[in-house]
């Protein structure tokens, strides 16, 4: 019975993690294929001939992948906001941030894990929106670009799992852009919270270990 419990835990943890990593790998492979077929453009851009409104960070160098539909439909001001947003993803290492979060959250309960990853994705998008607003000098322009891409996309979905502009949480992101800018917390405060959480985890490690041992012994007896 004890081994069945362990096997159940391993399967329960491994299945969602394997599914997420497989989806991420497929997305990365698709983006690489699109990059190889795209034409280089000025300013470190690559334009792929596609009717789908796509803008994605390639995580390779400092390139941003755009579809021809997006380049032709958006005016230069909105297109600059889209490019600035994707470049912010690259500067912040958001693709790798998501992969690390997938790995480190593997032990959480499924519902909690989904909530954490969704919150992280929204936070990454909003942070990139803020950087794009600074780059173009206008928060409303970024909000207009979001709405324009969302209208172009309609019911069609972007490539699975791609870090695509306007792919998720458009309403929340537009609301944040139209509200007052959020004042970022100080690094010192974040370090203090991180150190506190680490100390609490270390203090709870030994009692938690003994509790799991007693639980396994009880199930195996």
Coordinates of C-alpha atoms in Angstrom, one line a residue:
X1 CA 0.0 0.0 0.0
X2 CA 2.9 2.3 0.8
X3 CA 4.5 1.7 -2.6
X4 CA 1.1 2.3 -4.3
X5 CA 0.8 5.7 -2.5
X6 CA 4.4 6.6 -3.6
X7 CA 3.6 5.5 -7.2
X8 CA 0.4 7.6 -7.1
X9 CA 2.3 10.6 -6.0
X10 CA 4.9 10.2 -8.7
X11 CA 2.3 9.8 -11.4
X12 CA 0.2 12.7 -10.1
X13 CA 3.3 14.9 -10.1
X14 CA 4.8 13.6 -13.3
X15 CA 1.9 13.7 -15.6
X16 CA 1.1 17.5 -15.5
X17 CA 4.8 18.3 -15.5
X18 CA 5.4 16.1 -18.6
X19 CA 2.4 17.6 -20.3
X20 CA 3.5 21.1 -19.7
X21 CA 7.1 20.4 -20.8
X22 CA 5.9 18.7 -23.9
X23 CA 3.6 21.6 -24.8
X24 CA 6.5 24.0 -24.2
X25 CA 8.9 21.9 -26.4
X26 CA 6.4 21.8 -29.2
X27 CA 5.9 25.5 -29.0
X28 CA 9.7 26.2 -29.1
X29 CA 10.1 23.8 -32.0
X30 CA 7.3 25.6 -33.9
X31 CA 8.8 29.0 -33.3
X32 CA 12.2 27.7 -34.5
X33 CA 10.6 26.4 -37.7
X34 CA 8.9 29.7 -38.3
X35 CA 12.2 31.6 -37.6
X36 CA 14.0 29.5 -40.2
X37 CA 11.3 30.3 -42.9
X38 CA 11.0 34.0 -41.9
X39 CA 12.6 36.8 -43.7
X40 CA 15.1 39.1 -41.8
X41 CA 13.9 42.6 -41.4
X42 CA 15.3 45.8 -39.9
X43 CA 15.8 46.2 -36.2
X44 CA 16.3 42.5 -35.4
X45 CA 12.9 41.4 -36.6
X46 CA 11.9 38.4 -38.6
X47 CA 8.7 38.4 -40.6
X48 CA 7.0 35.1 -41.6
X49 CA 4.4 35.0 -44.3
X50 CA 1.2 34.0 -42.4
X51 CA -2.4 35.2 -42.2
X52 CA -2.4 34.6 -38.4
X53 CA -1.6 37.7 -36.2
X54 CA 1.5 36.5 -34.5
X55 CA 4.2 38.3 -32.5
X56 CA 6.5 36.2 -30.3
X57 CA 9.8 36.3 -28.6
X58 CA 12.1 33.8 -30.1
X59 CA 14.4 33.4 -27.1
X60 CA 17.3 33.3 -29.6
X61 CA 19.5 36.4 -29.7
X62 CA 17.4 39.6 -29.6
X63 CA 15.0 38.7 -32.4
X64 CA 11.2 39.1 -32.5
X65 CA 9.1 37.0 -34.8
X66 CA 6.2 38.8 -36.5
X67 CA 3.6 37.6 -39.0
X68 CA 3.1 39.4 -42.3
X69 CA -0.6 39.9 -41.4
X70 CA 0.4 41.8 -38.2
X71 CA 2.9 44.0 -40.0
X72 CA 0.5 44.9 -42.8
X73 CA -2.5 45.5 -40.5
X74 CA -1.0 47.6 -37.6
X75 CA 0.1 51.2 -38.0
X76 CA 3.8 51.8 -37.1
X77 CA 2.9 53.2 -33.6
X78 CA 1.0 50.1 -32.5
X79 CA 3.5 47.7 -34.2
X80 CA 6.3 49.4 -32.2
X81 CA 4.4 48.7 -29.0
X82 CA 4.1 45.0 -29.9
X83 CA 7.8 44.8 -30.7
X84 CA 8.8 46.6 -27.5
X85 CA 6.6 44.2 -25.5
X86 CA 8.2 41.1 -27.0
X87 CA 11.7 42.6 -26.5
X88 CA 10.8 43.1 -22.9
X89 CA 10.1 39.3 -22.6
X90 CA 13.6 38.7 -24.0
X91 CA 15.3 41.1 -21.6
X92 CA 13.4 39.6 -18.6
X93 CA 14.1 36.0 -19.7
X94 CA 10.4 35.2 -19.4
X95 CA 10.4 32.0 -21.5
X96 CA 13.0 30.5 -19.2
X97 CA 11.2 31.9 -16.2
X98 CA 8.1 29.9 -17.2
X99 CA 10.0 26.7 -17.6
X100 CA 11.7 27.0 -14.2
X101 CA 8.3 27.7 -12.6
X102 CA 6.9 24.6 -14.3
X103 CA 9.7 22.5 -12.8
X104 CA 9.6 24.0 -9.3
X105 CA 5.8 23.9 -9.0
X106 CA 5.6 20.2 -9.9
X107 CA 4.9 19.1 -6.3
X108 CA 1.9 21.4 -5.8
X109 CA -1.7 20.3 -5.9
X110 CA -3.0 20.5 -9.5
X111 CA -5.4 23.3 -8.9
X112 CA -2.9 25.4 -6.9
X113 CA -0.2 24.8 -9.5
X114 CA -2.5 25.9 -12.4
X115 CA -3.3 29.1 -10.4
X116 CA 0.4 29.8 -9.7
X117 CA 1.4 29.4 -13.3
X118 CA -1.5 31.5 -14.5
X119 CA -0.6 34.3 -12.1
X120 CA 3.0 34.1 -13.2
X121 CA 2.0 34.3 -16.8
X122 CA -0.2 37.4 -16.2
X123 CA 2.6 39.0 -14.1
X124 CA 5.1 38.5 -16.9
X125 CA 2.7 39.9 -19.5
X126 CA 1.9 42.9 -17.4
X127 CA 5.6 43.6 -16.6
X128 CA 6.4 43.5 -20.3
X129 CA 3.4 45.8 -21.0
X130 CA 4.8 48.3 -18.6
X131 CA 8.3 48.2 -20.2
X132 CA 6.7 48.6 -23.6
X133 CA 4.7 51.6 -22.3
X134 CA 8.0 53.2 -21.2
X135 CA 9.7 52.4 -24.5
X136 CA 6.9 54.0 -26.7
X137 CA 6.1 56.7 -24.2
X138 CA 2.4 56.0 -23.9
X139 CA 0.5 53.4 -21.9
X140 CA -2.7 53.9 -24.0
X141 CA -0.8 53.0 -27.2
X142 CA 0.1 49.6 -25.7
X143 CA -3.5 49.1 -24.6
X144 CA -4.7 49.9 -28.2
X145 CA -2.2 47.5 -29.6
X146 CA -3.5 44.8 -27.3
X147 CA -7.0 45.3 -28.4
X148 CA -6.1 45.5 -32.1
X149 CA -4.3 42.2 -32.0
X150 CA -7.1 40.6 -30.0
X151 CA -9.6 41.7 -32.6
X152 CA -7.5 40.4 -35.4
X153 CA -7.1 37.1 -33.7
X154 CA -10.8 36.7 -33.1
X155 CA -11.6 33.0 -32.4
X156 CA -8.3 31.7 -33.9
X157 CA -5.7 30.6 -31.3
X158 CA -2.0 31.4 -31.5
X159 CA 0.5 28.6 -31.8
X160 CA 0.1 26.4 -28.8
X161 CA 1.9 27.7 -25.7
X162 CA 3.7 30.5 -27.7
X163 CA 4.7 33.6 -25.9
X164 CA 2.4 35.7 -28.1
X165 CA 1.3 39.3 -27.8
X166 CA -2.4 39.5 -27.0
X167 CA -2.7 35.7 -26.4
X168 CA -4.0 35.8 -22.8
X169 CA -5.6 38.0 -20.1
X170 CA -6.2 40.9 -22.5
X171 CA -8.9 42.5 -20.3
X172 CA -6.8 42.4 -17.1
X173 CA -3.8 43.8 -19.0
X174 CA -5.8 46.6 -20.6
X175 CA -7.3 47.6 -17.3
X176 CA -3.8 47.7 -15.7
X177 CA -2.5 49.9 -18.5
X178 CA -5.4 52.3 -18.2
X179 CA -5.0 52.5 -14.4
X180 CA -2.2 54.4 -12.6
X181 CA 1.2 52.8 -12.9
X182 CA 2.0 50.4 -10.1
X183 CA 5.0 51.4 -8.0
X184 CA 7.5 48.5 -7.9
X185 CA 8.6 47.1 -4.6
X186 CA 12.1 47.6 -3.3
X187 CA 14.6 44.9 -3.9
X188 CA 15.5 44.9 -0.2
X189 CA 11.9 44.0 0.8
X190 CA 11.9 41.1 -1.7
X191 CA 15.1 39.8 -0.3
X192 CA 13.8 39.9 3.2
X193 CA 10.7 38.0 2.2
X194 CA 12.7 35.4 0.4
X195 CA 15.1 35.0 3.3
X196 CA 12.1 34.6 5.7
X197 CA 10.5 32.0 3.5
X198 CA 13.8 30.1 3.3
X199 CA 14.2 30.1 7.1
X200 CA 10.6 28.9 7.6
X201 CA 11.1 26.1 5.0
X202 CA 14.3 24.9 6.7
X203 CA 12.7 25.0 10.1
X204 CA 9.8 22.9 8.9
X205 CA 11.9 20.4 6.9
X206 CA 12.8 18.1 9.8
X207 CA 9.3 17.8 11.4
X208 CA 7.8 17.4 7.9
X209 CA 10.3 14.6 7.1
X210 CA 9.5 12.7 10.3
X211 CA 5.7 13.2 9.7
X212 CA 6.0 11.6 6.2
X213 CA 8.1 8.7 7.6
X214 CA 5.4 8.0 10.3
X215 CA 2.7 8.2 7.6
X216 CA 4.4 5.7 5.4
X217 CA 5.1 3.4 8.3
X218 CA 1.4 3.6 9.3
X219 CA 0.2 2.8 5.7
X220 CA 2.7 -0.1 5.4
X221 CA 1.8 -1.7 8.7

